[in-house]
Each structure stands twice: as structure tokens, then as C-alpha cells.
Coordinates of C-alpha atoms in Angstrom, one line a residue:
Chain C
M11 CA 150.0 -63.7 121.3
I12 CA 149.2 -64.6 117.7
A13 CA 146.9 -67.6 117.6
E14 CA 148.3 -70.6 115.6
K15 CA 144.9 -71.3 114.2
R16 CA 141.3 -70.0 114.5
T17 CA 140.0 -70.9 117.9
Y18 CA 136.6 -69.9 119.1
K19 CA 138.2 -67.1 121.1
V20 CA 139.6 -65.6 117.9
T21 CA 136.2 -65.9 116.3
I22 CA 134.5 -64.0 119.1
A23 CA 137.1 -61.3 119.1
E24 CA 136.6 -61.0 115.3
I25 CA 132.9 -60.6 115.7
V26 CA 133.3 -57.9 118.3
V27 CA 135.7 -56.0 116.2
I28 CA 133.4 -56.3 113.1
F29 CA 130.7 -54.8 115.2
F30 CA 132.9 -51.9 116.0
A31 CA 133.8 -51.5 112.3
L32 CA 130.1 -51.3 111.5
L33 CA 129.7 -48.6 114.2
F34 CA 132.6 -46.8 112.6
L35 CA 130.8 -46.8 109.2
T36 CA 127.4 -45.6 110.4
P37 CA 128.2 -41.9 110.0
F38 CA 129.0 -42.5 106.3
Y39 CA 125.8 -44.5 106.0
F40 CA 123.8 -41.6 107.4
V41 CA 125.5 -39.0 105.3
I42 CA 125.2 -40.9 102.0
I43 CA 121.6 -42.1 102.3
N44 CA 120.4 -38.7 103.4
S45 CA 122.3 -36.8 100.8
L46 CA 119.9 -38.4 98.3
K47 CA 116.7 -37.3 100.0
P48 CA 114.6 -34.2 99.7
F49 CA 114.7 -31.8 102.7
G50 CA 111.4 -32.9 104.3
E51 CA 112.3 -36.5 104.2
I52 CA 115.6 -36.0 106.0
L53 CA 113.9 -34.3 108.9
K54 CA 111.1 -36.9 109.1
S55 CA 113.1 -40.2 108.7
A56 CA 116.8 -39.8 108.8
A57 CA 117.5 -43.5 109.4
S58 CA 115.6 -45.1 106.6
L59 CA 116.7 -45.5 103.0
P60 CA 115.5 -42.8 100.6
K61 CA 112.1 -43.4 98.9
S62 CA 113.4 -42.2 95.6
L63 CA 116.9 -40.8 94.7
T64 CA 117.1 -37.0 94.6
W65 CA 120.2 -36.4 92.5
G66 CA 119.3 -32.7 92.4
N67 CA 121.1 -32.2 95.8
Y68 CA 124.3 -33.1 94.1
S69 CA 124.0 -30.9 91.1
N70 CA 123.0 -28.1 93.5
A71 CA 126.0 -28.7 95.7
F72 CA 128.3 -29.0 92.7
E73 CA 127.2 -25.5 91.6
K74 CA 127.0 -23.8 94.9
I75 CA 130.5 -24.6 96.1
N76 CA 131.9 -24.3 92.5
F77 CA 133.3 -27.8 92.9
L78 CA 135.5 -28.0 89.8
K79 CA 137.1 -24.7 90.7
V80 CA 137.8 -25.5 94.4
F81 CA 138.9 -29.1 93.5
F82 CA 141.4 -27.6 91.1
N83 CA 142.6 -25.1 93.7
S84 CA 143.2 -27.8 96.3
L85 CA 145.0 -30.0 93.7
L86 CA 147.2 -27.2 92.5
I87 CA 148.3 -26.0 95.9
T88 CA 148.9 -29.6 97.2
T89 CA 150.8 -30.6 94.1
I90 CA 153.1 -27.6 93.9
T91 CA 153.8 -27.8 97.6
L92 CA 154.6 -31.5 97.5
V93 CA 157.0 -31.2 94.5
L94 CA 158.9 -28.3 96.3
L95 CA 158.9 -30.1 99.6
V96 CA 160.4 -33.3 98.2
I97 CA 163.1 -31.5 96.3
I98 CA 164.1 -29.1 99.1
G99 CA 163.5 -31.5 101.9
S100 CA 165.7 -34.3 100.5
M101 CA 168.5 -31.8 99.5
T102 CA 168.6 -30.4 103.0
A103 CA 168.5 -33.7 104.7
W104 CA 171.2 -35.2 102.5
W105 CA 173.5 -32.3 103.1
I106 CA 172.9 -32.4 106.9
V107 CA 173.8 -36.1 107.0
R108 CA 176.8 -36.0 104.7
Y109 CA 178.4 -32.7 105.5
K110 CA 177.9 -32.3 109.2
S111 CA 179.0 -28.9 110.6
R112 CA 178.1 -26.7 113.5
F113 CA 175.5 -24.9 111.2
T114 CA 173.8 -28.1 110.1
T115 CA 173.6 -29.3 113.7
I116 CA 171.9 -26.1 114.8
L117 CA 169.6 -26.2 111.8
F118 CA 168.5 -29.8 112.5
F119 CA 167.9 -29.0 116.1
A120 CA 165.8 -26.0 115.1
F121 CA 163.7 -28.2 112.8
I122 CA 163.0 -30.7 115.6
A123 CA 162.0 -27.8 117.9
A124 CA 159.7 -26.5 115.1
M125 CA 158.0 -29.9 114.9
I126 CA 156.7 -29.7 118.4
T127 CA 155.7 -26.0 118.2
P128 CA 151.9 -25.7 117.8
F129 CA 150.8 -23.6 114.9
Q130 CA 148.9 -21.2 117.1
A131 CA 152.2 -20.2 118.7
I132 CA 153.3 -18.5 115.4
M133 CA 150.0 -17.9 113.8
I134 CA 149.4 -14.2 114.6
P135 CA 152.8 -12.7 113.7
L136 CA 153.0 -15.0 110.7
I137 CA 149.8 -13.4 109.3
R138 CA 151.5 -10.1 109.8
V139 CA 154.6 -11.2 107.8
I140 CA 152.3 -12.6 105.0
T141 CA 150.3 -9.3 104.9
Q142 CA 153.4 -7.2 104.8
L143 CA 154.8 -9.3 101.9
N144 CA 151.5 -8.8 100.1
F145 CA 150.9 -12.5 100.0
I146 CA 147.3 -12.4 101.4
N147 CA 144.9 -13.9 98.8
T148 CA 147.7 -15.5 96.8
R149 CA 148.3 -19.2 96.3
I150 CA 152.1 -18.5 96.3
G151 CA 151.7 -17.0 99.8
L152 CA 149.9 -20.2 101.1
I153 CA 152.5 -22.4 99.4
I154 CA 155.4 -20.5 101.0
V155 CA 153.8 -20.9 104.4
Y156 CA 153.4 -24.7 103.8
M157 CA 157.0 -24.9 102.8
G158 CA 158.1 -23.3 106.1
Y159 CA 155.7 -25.3 108.1
S160 CA 156.2 -28.7 106.5
T161 CA 159.9 -28.7 105.7
P162 CA 161.0 -29.6 109.3
F163 CA 159.0 -32.9 109.4
T164 CA 160.1 -33.7 105.8
V165 CA 163.8 -33.2 106.6
F166 CA 163.3 -35.2 109.7
L167 CA 161.9 -38.2 107.8
Y168 CA 164.6 -38.0 105.1
H169 CA 167.3 -37.5 107.6
G170 CA 166.5 -40.7 109.4
F171 CA 166.3 -42.6 106.2
I172 CA 169.5 -41.2 104.6
K173 CA 171.5 -42.1 107.7
S174 CA 170.9 -45.8 106.9
V175 CA 171.9 -45.4 103.2
P176 CA 175.5 -46.7 102.7
I177 CA 177.9 -44.0 101.7
Q178 CA 180.1 -46.3 99.5
L179 CA 178.1 -45.8 96.4
E180 CA 178.5 -42.0 96.6
E181 CA 182.2 -42.3 97.4
A182 CA 182.7 -44.5 94.4
A183 CA 180.9 -41.9 92.2
I184 CA 183.3 -39.2 93.5
I185 CA 186.3 -41.3 92.5
D186 CA 184.7 -41.7 89.1
G187 CA 184.5 -37.9 88.8
C188 CA 180.9 -37.2 89.5
S189 CA 180.1 -33.7 90.8
I190 CA 178.0 -33.2 94.0
P191 CA 174.8 -32.2 92.1
Q192 CA 175.3 -35.3 89.9
I193 CA 175.7 -37.6 92.8
F194 CA 172.6 -36.2 94.4
S195 CA 170.4 -36.5 91.3
Y196 CA 171.6 -39.8 89.9
I197 CA 172.5 -41.7 93.0
V198 CA 170.8 -40.4 96.1
I199 CA 167.4 -39.6 94.7
P200 CA 166.8 -43.1 93.4
L201 CA 168.1 -44.6 96.6
I202 CA 165.6 -42.7 98.8
K203 CA 162.6 -43.3 96.6
S204 CA 160.7 -45.3 99.2
M205 CA 161.0 -42.4 101.7
T206 CA 159.8 -40.0 99.0
T207 CA 156.6 -42.0 98.8
T208 CA 156.1 -41.8 102.5
V209 CA 156.7 -38.0 102.5
L210 CA 154.3 -37.5 99.6
I211 CA 151.5 -39.5 101.2
L212 CA 151.8 -38.1 104.7
Q213 CA 152.2 -34.5 103.5
A214 CA 149.5 -34.9 100.9
L215 CA 146.9 -35.8 103.5
L216 CA 148.0 -32.9 105.8
I217 CA 148.0 -30.3 103.1
W218 CA 144.9 -31.4 101.3
N219 CA 142.9 -31.4 104.5
D220 CA 144.4 -28.3 106.0
F221 CA 141.8 -25.7 107.0
L222 CA 143.2 -23.0 109.3
L223 CA 145.9 -21.7 107.0
P224 CA 143.7 -21.3 103.9
L225 CA 141.1 -19.7 106.2
L226 CA 143.6 -17.1 107.3
I227 CA 145.3 -16.5 103.9
L228 CA 142.7 -17.1 101.2
T229 CA 139.7 -14.9 101.8
K230 CA 138.7 -14.5 98.1
K231 CA 136.1 -17.0 97.1
D232 CA 137.6 -18.1 93.8
L233 CA 140.8 -19.1 95.6
H234 CA 139.0 -21.4 98.1
T235 CA 140.2 -24.9 98.7
I236 CA 137.7 -27.8 99.4
P237 CA 137.6 -27.5 103.2
L238 CA 137.2 -23.8 103.0
A239 CA 134.5 -24.0 100.4
V240 CA 132.6 -26.5 102.5
F241 CA 133.0 -24.3 105.6
S242 CA 131.7 -21.1 103.9
F243 CA 128.9 -23.1 102.4
F244 CA 127.8 -24.1 105.9
G245 CA 128.0 -20.5 107.0
Q246 CA 125.5 -19.6 104.3
Y247 CA 123.0 -22.4 104.4
T248 CA 122.8 -23.4 108.1
N249 CA 120.9 -26.6 108.5
R250 CA 119.9 -26.9 104.9
W251 CA 121.0 -30.6 105.2
D252 CA 119.8 -31.6 101.7
Y253 CA 122.4 -29.4 100.1
A254 CA 124.9 -29.7 102.9
L255 CA 125.2 -33.5 103.0
A256 CA 125.7 -33.7 99.2
T257 CA 128.4 -31.1 99.6
L258 CA 130.1 -33.1 102.3
V259 CA 130.0 -36.3 100.1
L260 CA 131.5 -34.3 97.2
G261 CA 134.1 -32.8 99.5
M262 CA 135.3 -36.1 100.8
L263 CA 135.1 -38.1 97.6
P264 CA 138.5 -37.2 96.1
I265 CA 140.5 -38.0 99.2
I266 CA 138.6 -41.2 99.9
I267 CA 139.2 -42.4 96.3
F268 CA 142.9 -41.4 96.7
F269 CA 143.0 -43.5 100.0
L270 CA 141.3 -46.6 98.5
V271 CA 143.6 -46.6 95.5
M272 CA 146.8 -45.8 97.3
Q273 CA 145.9 -47.8 100.5
K274 CA 149.0 -49.9 100.5
Y275 CA 151.2 -46.8 100.4
V276 CA 149.2 -44.8 102.9
I277 CA 149.4 -47.6 105.5
S278 CA 153.1 -48.1 105.0
G279 CA 153.6 -44.4 105.0
V280 CA 152.0 -44.1 108.4
R281 CA 154.2 -46.9 109.6
A282 CA 157.4 -45.4 108.3
G283 CA 156.4 -41.9 109.5
S284 CA 156.0 -43.1 113.1
V285 CA 159.7 -43.9 113.7
K286 CA 160.4 -42.9 117.2
G287 CA 162.0 -39.5 117.5
Chain D
M19 CA 186.5 -29.7 96.8
N20 CA 187.7 -26.2 97.6
L21 CA 186.1 -23.9 100.2
I22 CA 184.4 -21.5 97.8
K23 CA 182.8 -24.3 95.8
K24 CA 181.6 -26.0 99.0
T25 CA 180.1 -22.8 100.3
I26 CA 178.2 -22.3 97.1
L27 CA 176.9 -25.8 97.1
A28 CA 176.0 -25.6 100.8
T29 CA 174.0 -22.5 100.1
I30 CA 172.1 -24.2 97.2
F31 CA 171.4 -27.3 99.3
L32 CA 170.5 -25.7 102.6
G33 CA 169.5 -22.2 101.6
P34 CA 165.9 -22.6 100.6
A35 CA 164.9 -24.6 103.7
T36 CA 166.7 -22.2 105.9
I37 CA 165.0 -19.2 104.4
F38 CA 161.5 -20.8 104.6
F39 CA 162.3 -21.8 108.2
V40 CA 163.4 -18.3 109.3
L41 CA 160.6 -16.5 107.5
I42 CA 157.7 -18.8 108.4
I43 CA 158.7 -20.2 111.8
A44 CA 161.6 -18.5 113.5
Y45 CA 160.9 -14.9 112.9
P46 CA 157.2 -15.1 113.7
F47 CA 157.9 -17.1 116.8
F48 CA 160.4 -14.6 118.2
S49 CA 158.4 -11.5 117.2
G50 CA 155.4 -13.2 118.8
I51 CA 157.2 -13.1 122.1
F52 CA 157.7 -9.4 121.6
Y53 CA 154.0 -8.8 120.6
S54 CA 152.8 -10.6 123.7
F55 CA 154.1 -7.6 125.8
T56 CA 152.2 -5.2 123.7
E57 CA 148.7 -4.0 122.9
W58 CA 148.1 -4.2 119.2
N59 CA 144.8 -4.3 117.5
G60 CA 145.4 -4.7 113.8
V61 CA 147.8 -6.6 111.5
N62 CA 148.9 -3.3 110.0
A63 CA 148.8 -1.1 113.1
E64 CA 151.8 -0.6 115.3
P65 CA 152.0 -2.4 118.6
V66 CA 152.3 -0.4 121.9
W67 CA 154.5 -1.8 124.7
V68 CA 152.4 -2.6 127.9
G69 CA 154.9 -4.8 129.8
L70 CA 153.4 -7.8 131.7
R71 CA 149.8 -6.5 131.5
N72 CA 148.5 -9.2 129.1
F73 CA 149.9 -12.0 131.2
I74 CA 148.4 -10.5 134.4
E75 CA 145.1 -10.2 132.6
I76 CA 145.2 -13.8 131.4
F77 CA 145.7 -15.3 134.9
K78 CA 143.7 -12.8 136.8
N79 CA 140.7 -11.9 134.7
D80 CA 140.4 -14.1 131.7
S81 CA 138.3 -16.9 133.2
Q82 CA 137.3 -18.1 129.7
F83 CA 140.9 -18.7 128.7
L84 CA 141.5 -20.8 131.9
A85 CA 138.2 -22.6 131.2
S86 CA 139.4 -23.3 127.7
F87 CA 142.6 -24.7 129.1
W88 CA 140.9 -26.9 131.5
F89 CA 138.5 -28.2 128.8
T90 CA 141.5 -28.9 126.5
L91 CA 143.3 -30.8 129.2
R92 CA 140.3 -32.9 130.2
F93 CA 139.5 -33.6 126.5
T94 CA 143.1 -34.4 125.6
F95 CA 143.5 -36.8 128.6
T96 CA 140.2 -38.6 127.9
T97 CA 140.9 -39.0 124.2
L98 CA 144.5 -40.1 124.9
I99 CA 143.2 -43.0 127.0
L100 CA 140.3 -44.0 124.9
T101 CA 142.1 -43.9 121.5
N102 CA 145.1 -45.8 122.8
V103 CA 143.1 -48.6 124.5
L104 CA 140.8 -49.1 121.5
A105 CA 143.7 -49.0 119.0
F106 CA 145.7 -51.5 121.0
V107 CA 142.8 -53.9 121.3
F108 CA 141.9 -53.6 117.6
A109 CA 145.6 -54.2 116.8
L110 CA 145.7 -57.3 119.0
V111 CA 142.7 -58.7 117.2
L112 CA 143.8 -57.7 113.7
I113 CA 147.1 -59.6 113.9
Q114 CA 145.2 -62.8 114.4
P115 CA 144.7 -65.1 111.4
I116 CA 141.2 -63.7 110.5
K117 CA 139.8 -63.3 107.0
S118 CA 138.3 -59.8 107.5
R119 CA 141.7 -58.3 108.4
G120 CA 142.2 -56.2 105.3
P121 CA 138.7 -54.6 105.1
L122 CA 138.7 -54.0 108.9
R123 CA 142.0 -52.2 108.7
T124 CA 140.7 -50.0 105.8
I125 CA 137.4 -49.2 107.7
F126 CA 139.2 -48.1 110.9
F127 CA 141.7 -46.0 109.0
L128 CA 139.1 -44.4 106.7
P129 CA 138.0 -41.5 109.0
N130 CA 141.6 -40.4 109.3
V131 CA 142.0 -39.3 105.7
I132 CA 139.1 -36.9 105.8
G133 CA 139.6 -33.3 106.8
G134 CA 138.5 -32.1 110.3
V135 CA 136.1 -29.5 109.0
L136 CA 134.1 -32.1 107.0
L137 CA 134.2 -34.6 109.9
G138 CA 132.8 -32.0 112.3
F139 CA 129.9 -31.2 110.0
I140 CA 129.2 -34.9 109.4
W141 CA 128.9 -35.5 113.1
R142 CA 126.8 -32.4 113.6
F143 CA 124.3 -34.1 111.4
I144 CA 124.7 -37.4 113.2
F145 CA 124.3 -36.0 116.7
V146 CA 121.3 -33.9 115.8
N147 CA 119.3 -35.7 113.1
G148 CA 120.9 -39.1 113.0
F149 CA 120.7 -39.8 116.8
S150 CA 117.1 -38.5 117.1
A151 CA 116.1 -40.8 114.2
L152 CA 117.8 -43.8 116.0
G153 CA 116.1 -42.7 119.2
D154 CA 112.7 -42.8 117.6
L155 CA 113.5 -46.2 116.2
T156 CA 115.0 -47.9 119.2
Q157 CA 113.7 -45.8 122.2
F158 CA 117.2 -45.9 123.6
S159 CA 117.5 -42.8 125.8
V160 CA 121.2 -42.3 125.0
F161 CA 120.2 -41.3 121.4
L162 CA 117.6 -38.8 122.7
L163 CA 120.1 -36.7 124.7
P164 CA 120.7 -33.2 123.5
W165 CA 124.2 -34.2 122.3
L166 CA 125.4 -30.7 121.3
G167 CA 123.2 -28.9 123.7
T168 CA 124.8 -29.2 127.1
P169 CA 128.4 -28.8 128.3
A170 CA 128.7 -32.4 129.5
T171 CA 127.3 -34.0 126.3
G172 CA 129.2 -31.5 124.2
F173 CA 132.4 -32.7 125.8
W174 CA 131.7 -36.3 125.0
S175 CA 130.6 -35.6 121.5
I176 CA 134.0 -34.1 120.8
V177 CA 135.7 -37.0 122.5
I178 CA 133.7 -39.5 120.3
V179 CA 134.5 -37.7 117.1
Y180 CA 138.2 -37.5 117.9
T181 CA 138.4 -41.1 119.0
W182 CA 136.6 -42.2 115.8
R183 CA 139.0 -40.2 113.7
S184 CA 142.3 -41.2 115.5
V185 CA 142.0 -44.9 116.4
G186 CA 142.9 -46.2 112.9
Y187 CA 146.1 -44.3 112.7
L188 CA 147.3 -45.5 116.1
M189 CA 146.1 -49.0 115.3
I190 CA 148.4 -49.2 112.2
I191 CA 151.4 -48.3 114.4
Y192 CA 150.5 -50.8 117.1
I193 CA 149.9 -53.6 114.5
A194 CA 153.4 -52.9 113.0
H195 CA 154.9 -53.0 116.4
L196 CA 153.2 -56.1 117.7
L197 CA 154.2 -58.0 114.6
N198 CA 157.8 -57.1 115.4
I199 CA 157.8 -58.6 118.9
D200 CA 160.0 -61.6 119.1
S201 CA 157.7 -64.5 119.5
H202 CA 160.4 -66.4 121.5
L203 CA 159.9 -64.1 124.4
L204 CA 156.2 -64.9 124.5
E205 CA 156.8 -68.7 124.1
A206 CA 159.3 -68.6 126.9
A207 CA 156.8 -67.0 129.2
Q208 CA 154.1 -69.4 128.1
I209 CA 156.3 -72.4 128.7
D210 CA 157.0 -71.0 132.2
G211 CA 153.2 -71.2 132.7
A212 CA 152.4 -67.6 132.7
P213 CA 148.6 -67.0 132.5
N214 CA 147.3 -64.7 129.8
Y215 CA 146.9 -61.6 131.9
I216 CA 150.5 -61.9 133.2
L217 CA 151.6 -62.4 129.6
F218 CA 149.9 -59.2 128.7
T219 CA 150.9 -57.0 131.6
K220 CA 154.4 -58.4 132.1
V221 CA 155.5 -59.2 128.6
I222 CA 153.4 -57.6 125.8
L223 CA 152.8 -54.3 127.4
P224 CA 156.4 -53.6 128.6
L225 CA 157.7 -54.6 125.1
S226 CA 155.2 -52.2 123.5
M227 CA 156.3 -49.1 125.4
S228 CA 158.2 -47.7 122.5
A229 CA 155.1 -47.8 120.3
I230 CA 153.1 -46.4 123.2
T231 CA 155.5 -43.5 123.5
V232 CA 154.9 -42.6 119.9
C233 CA 151.1 -43.0 120.0
L234 CA 150.7 -41.0 123.2
F235 CA 152.9 -38.3 121.7
L236 CA 150.8 -38.2 118.5
V237 CA 147.4 -37.9 120.3
L238 CA 148.8 -35.4 122.7
S239 CA 150.0 -33.1 119.9
W240 CA 146.8 -33.6 117.8
A241 CA 144.3 -33.1 120.7
F242 CA 146.1 -30.1 122.2
K243 CA 145.9 -28.4 118.8
S244 CA 142.3 -29.3 118.0
F245 CA 140.7 -26.6 116.1
D246 CA 138.8 -27.5 112.9
I247 CA 136.7 -30.4 114.2
V248 CA 135.6 -28.4 117.2
L249 CA 134.9 -25.3 115.1
S250 CA 132.6 -27.2 112.7
L251 CA 131.0 -29.5 115.3
T252 CA 130.2 -27.1 118.2
A253 CA 132.0 -23.9 117.4
G254 CA 132.9 -23.9 121.1
G255 CA 129.3 -24.0 122.2
P256 CA 127.1 -24.3 124.1
F257 CA 128.0 -21.2 126.1
R258 CA 131.7 -21.5 125.1
S259 CA 131.9 -24.7 127.2
T260 CA 133.7 -26.7 124.5
E261 CA 136.1 -24.0 123.4
T262 CA 139.6 -25.3 123.0
V263 CA 142.7 -23.2 123.6
A264 CA 143.4 -23.1 119.9
L265 CA 139.8 -21.8 119.3
N266 CA 140.1 -19.3 122.1
I267 CA 143.4 -17.8 120.7
Y268 CA 141.8 -17.7 117.2
Y269 CA 138.8 -15.8 118.4
E270 CA 140.9 -13.4 120.5
A271 CA 143.1 -12.5 117.5
F272 CA 140.8 -12.7 114.5
S273 CA 137.4 -12.0 115.9
Y274 CA 138.2 -9.4 118.5
S275 CA 141.5 -8.2 116.9
N276 CA 143.4 -8.3 120.1
F277 CA 146.7 -9.4 118.6
G278 CA 148.8 -8.5 121.6
M279 CA 146.6 -10.5 123.9
G280 CA 146.4 -13.3 121.4
S281 CA 150.2 -13.5 121.2
A282 CA 150.5 -13.6 125.0
K283 CA 148.0 -16.5 125.1
S284 CA 149.9 -18.3 122.4
L285 CA 153.1 -18.0 124.4
V286 CA 151.5 -19.4 127.5
Y287 CA 150.0 -22.1 125.4
F288 CA 153.3 -22.9 123.8
V289 CA 155.1 -23.2 127.1
L290 CA 152.5 -25.5 128.6
V291 CA 152.1 -27.7 125.6
G292 CA 155.9 -28.0 125.3
S293 CA 156.4 -28.9 128.9
I294 CA 153.5 -31.5 128.9
T295 CA 154.8 -33.1 125.7
I296 CA 158.4 -33.3 127.0
L297 CA 157.2 -34.6 130.3
Q298 CA 155.2 -37.4 128.6
V299 CA 158.1 -38.5 126.3
F300 CA 160.4 -38.4 129.3
L301 CA 158.1 -40.5 131.5
T302 CA 157.2 -43.1 128.9
K303 CA 160.6 -43.4 127.5
R304 CA 161.9 -44.3 130.9
K305 CA 159.6 -47.4 130.8
E306 CA 160.9 -48.5 127.4
I307 CA 163.0 -51.6 127.4
E308 CA 165.3 -53.2 124.9
A309 CA 164.4 -56.7 123.7

């Protein structure tokens, strides 16, 4: 299946796939070159390079969606959720693996069931719960919902990993007189570091890009996250592509930079996250 | 460790996750079942029991919900096939000793890290302005179609965007899997004189069933839930022809404030998605073999 060396067949296959890759990149090409053109030029010749660079679109977009503010909102919500998820998810998974009981079995089964439940199945009553708890238009409300929604998958990932961690180290620590919280923080946490990276990467992408939950919970403009800000911008300036494309580029810049820098971890995270269930 | 101490520790370790789970998933899920038998038109108002009326309404009179379901099914099925075939082919090429391997992997994965709302808007621009510019340039009639303007092209435009976004993710899984296949099995088949297509259909494909199970499952759950890409790309149009179930439920509840009806639709949706997913995993898992 894997060719020993480069034959002409491999070269042809490579060329075909490179062609597809260029095709995959064309949307980015269109968006970037047109984000630097004035409005009239976009409509007249969308395929050609800009005659001169109109950076004004960017400063305009930057102001209109209040980029610094919404970037900070996204960052804050994602970071706090991730920290809580890793702590609570690893604690829960470790306890489920090491202290199996009827309750943990039921809990774990419930988590699996939650993973295949589409969000729409709980969306409507959930909003009622959030409203009655006075969490509408609060970041805490959104974070709590993320915790409920993302904990099952996080526990599932840690659970699979911890099962393969040898118990001997922990047993030795008990004999040496370590308490359970000490064992967890000084022995278990370092041992499951690689799964923590996977959890962080996978959940970061999901939470950073999530749209429906912020749409339902954060209606106030100064709480908006990036996807929400871009969406409400489009609601206001339909078809003003000069502002809109610059907004799109700004909106995707942070996550693309994150991906390019962390690429190795993202790829291995995807691989580790796809263990068969 | 005595019992009291163990109970306290168990509460600390399991408590938070349990509370979040009950509050955010379990309680809403079960109360949603109750609401689906009610008429209820505001988050703060009180629901009124109406028995099976919502369900009768859905199957008898709500042709749009059934149309949305049919659209979602067709769309999911088409995307399922396209993404998996492309991802598998790309994976087969990218495990070869080629220089462009790293950059190609990055490019195919790139669309996957961007949020659905942004992707939808990007492609709205491409389908309307980008394609017409390419059409003027090349005179290819495929670029001059009204891509977001008719039900048929609207369907394909969503399939294209979804495929573009999902292929890279599946490709990573397939690459990891193919690199793990024991090369002795392939060599043995080759020594026995198996031609390439036999090698592919009788050896590589059966050995890949476990990865295929995962990838089908992933696309199935993504495509069934599709909401944000569709909302920003077509908003369900033209004439609600590209409205997915998720979008239909969202409109029912949050545009028309029919929360009881929305809950009933959610329940129908949950049961159907659940059974299709379980059926898929069951069917493909049966074909998995150990090597």
C-alpha cells in the first residue's frame, strides 16, 4: 500500500491531490484579496488582485464589531471553561475508574448517552432553566452550560486513558502514606498530561467556535463572542462585502494562528480523540 | 479509608460533574419530554397540557417539518459518502513518500478549525460573487448557476461547504489508521498475486472498518445537527428548501415562540437521530475484523 519509492504513479497521485489542495484554498484567496478592495471593485472584478490595498476596510471592521472586546470575551469564556473542564473532568474520570461502584457505572453510562444526544433535544427546556436561574446575559451562565455539555466527552476521553495507566504507582503512594487528594494531584495529574493536551485542544476548538449557545444566552452586545459578533454584523450590513470580508478575516485570524502554531498537537489531538467508542 | 471519609471524597470528586450533568442535560431532557405534550408559548409562561396534539400536528399537518427531515436525511447521506471517499483517497496518497505531505495535511485540515458561521458567510460570498467572477473569466456554465437561488443548487452548495470543512478531520483519522495496518498482511496478499483492486477491496477496506465506523459516526452526528453553516449560508432558503431539522426546531421555538411544539419536534428528532446512529454503529461494527 505504501510505495517503497517514488514511482510515476505516486507522482501523478501527488499532483492530483495538490490540485485539490489548491481548490481547498481558493475560498481563502477570494476572501483575503477582496477584503482589501473598495466596494465597487469587489462587485466588478472579484477574481483579480486588488489595484491598491484598501486597509480602511480593516480599521472599519475592527471598530464595527468591537474586535478587542469580542476577542477578549471569547478568550475569557473559552479559558475559564477549559480550566474547569480539565479539573472536573479528570477528577470524575479518575474516580470512576479507580473506585467503581453502582453509582459510577450509572453515571458513566449517562455520560455516554449524553454524548449522542443532539443539543436541540435539550435546547428549549435548558433555556428555561437558565432564565429561571437568572443566568441569561451572564458569562457564568454560558460557562455553566458548557460545563454540563462538555463534561461527558471530557470524562469519556480521560476514562479511556486512565484505564491504561498502571495502578502500581498510586498503590505505592498509599503505602507511603499519601492521601487521596495528594495522589491525584502529585501522581495522577502528571501521568495524564498528554490526554489533558488532547482535551484542551479538542474542547478549545469546539467552545471557541460555538455559535448557538452564545446566540441563545448572550443577547447583550458587549458580551458577544467572535462568531456572534460576526453574525450580528451581517444582520446589520447585508451585502456590504467590503466591511464584511475584512470582518471575516479578523474573525478567523486568532483560531488560524492558534492552529498553525499548535498544529502538531491539534493533529494528534484529533487522532487521540477518535478512539473508537 | 473509612466510609465517611470515602463518601466525602466521592462527593468532591464526582459532585461537580454530577450537578452540571443533572442541571444542564438530564433535567432539561426529561422536562422536554413533558413540555412536548403541552402548549407553551413563552419561557416564563406556564405550559398547558394538550396530550398528543403536537405529535399529531407534526405528522399530519406540518409538511415543512417533514420536508426539513427529508432534506437533512438526503444532505447527511450525500455528505457522508462524499467526505469519507475523499478523505480515504487523500489519506491513501498522503501516506506515500511525498515531499508535500506536511503542507497538504495542513491545508486540508485548515477549514475545520474555523467556526461554522464564518464558513457559511465566506461561502455565501464565493457562491454569489466569486463564482460569477470565475464564470465571466472562464465562461464555464457551472459558475454561472444561481448557486444559492434554487432548491437543487442550494442543496449542493451546502454539501460542498460541509465536505470542504469535514474532509481534513476524517483524513487525519484514516491516515493514522492506515499507517497502523500490518504491512505483512499486504505483502502476503501481494505475494499471492492479488491485483491492486482485490488488495483494496479484500484487504485494505475490511481492515479499515474500525476507522470507517468512527468516521461515519462523526459525519452522521455533525451533519444531522447542522445549524450554523446553514443559517449563515442560506438561512434555510430559497423557500425554506434547505432548512435542516435543527434550523426548523430553532425557528419553531425562538422565532414563533411555540415551545411546546418545538419540544415535541426535538423529541421526534432525538428518537430518529438516536436510532439511525445506533443502527449505523451496529451495521458497520459487524463488518469490523480483528487483525
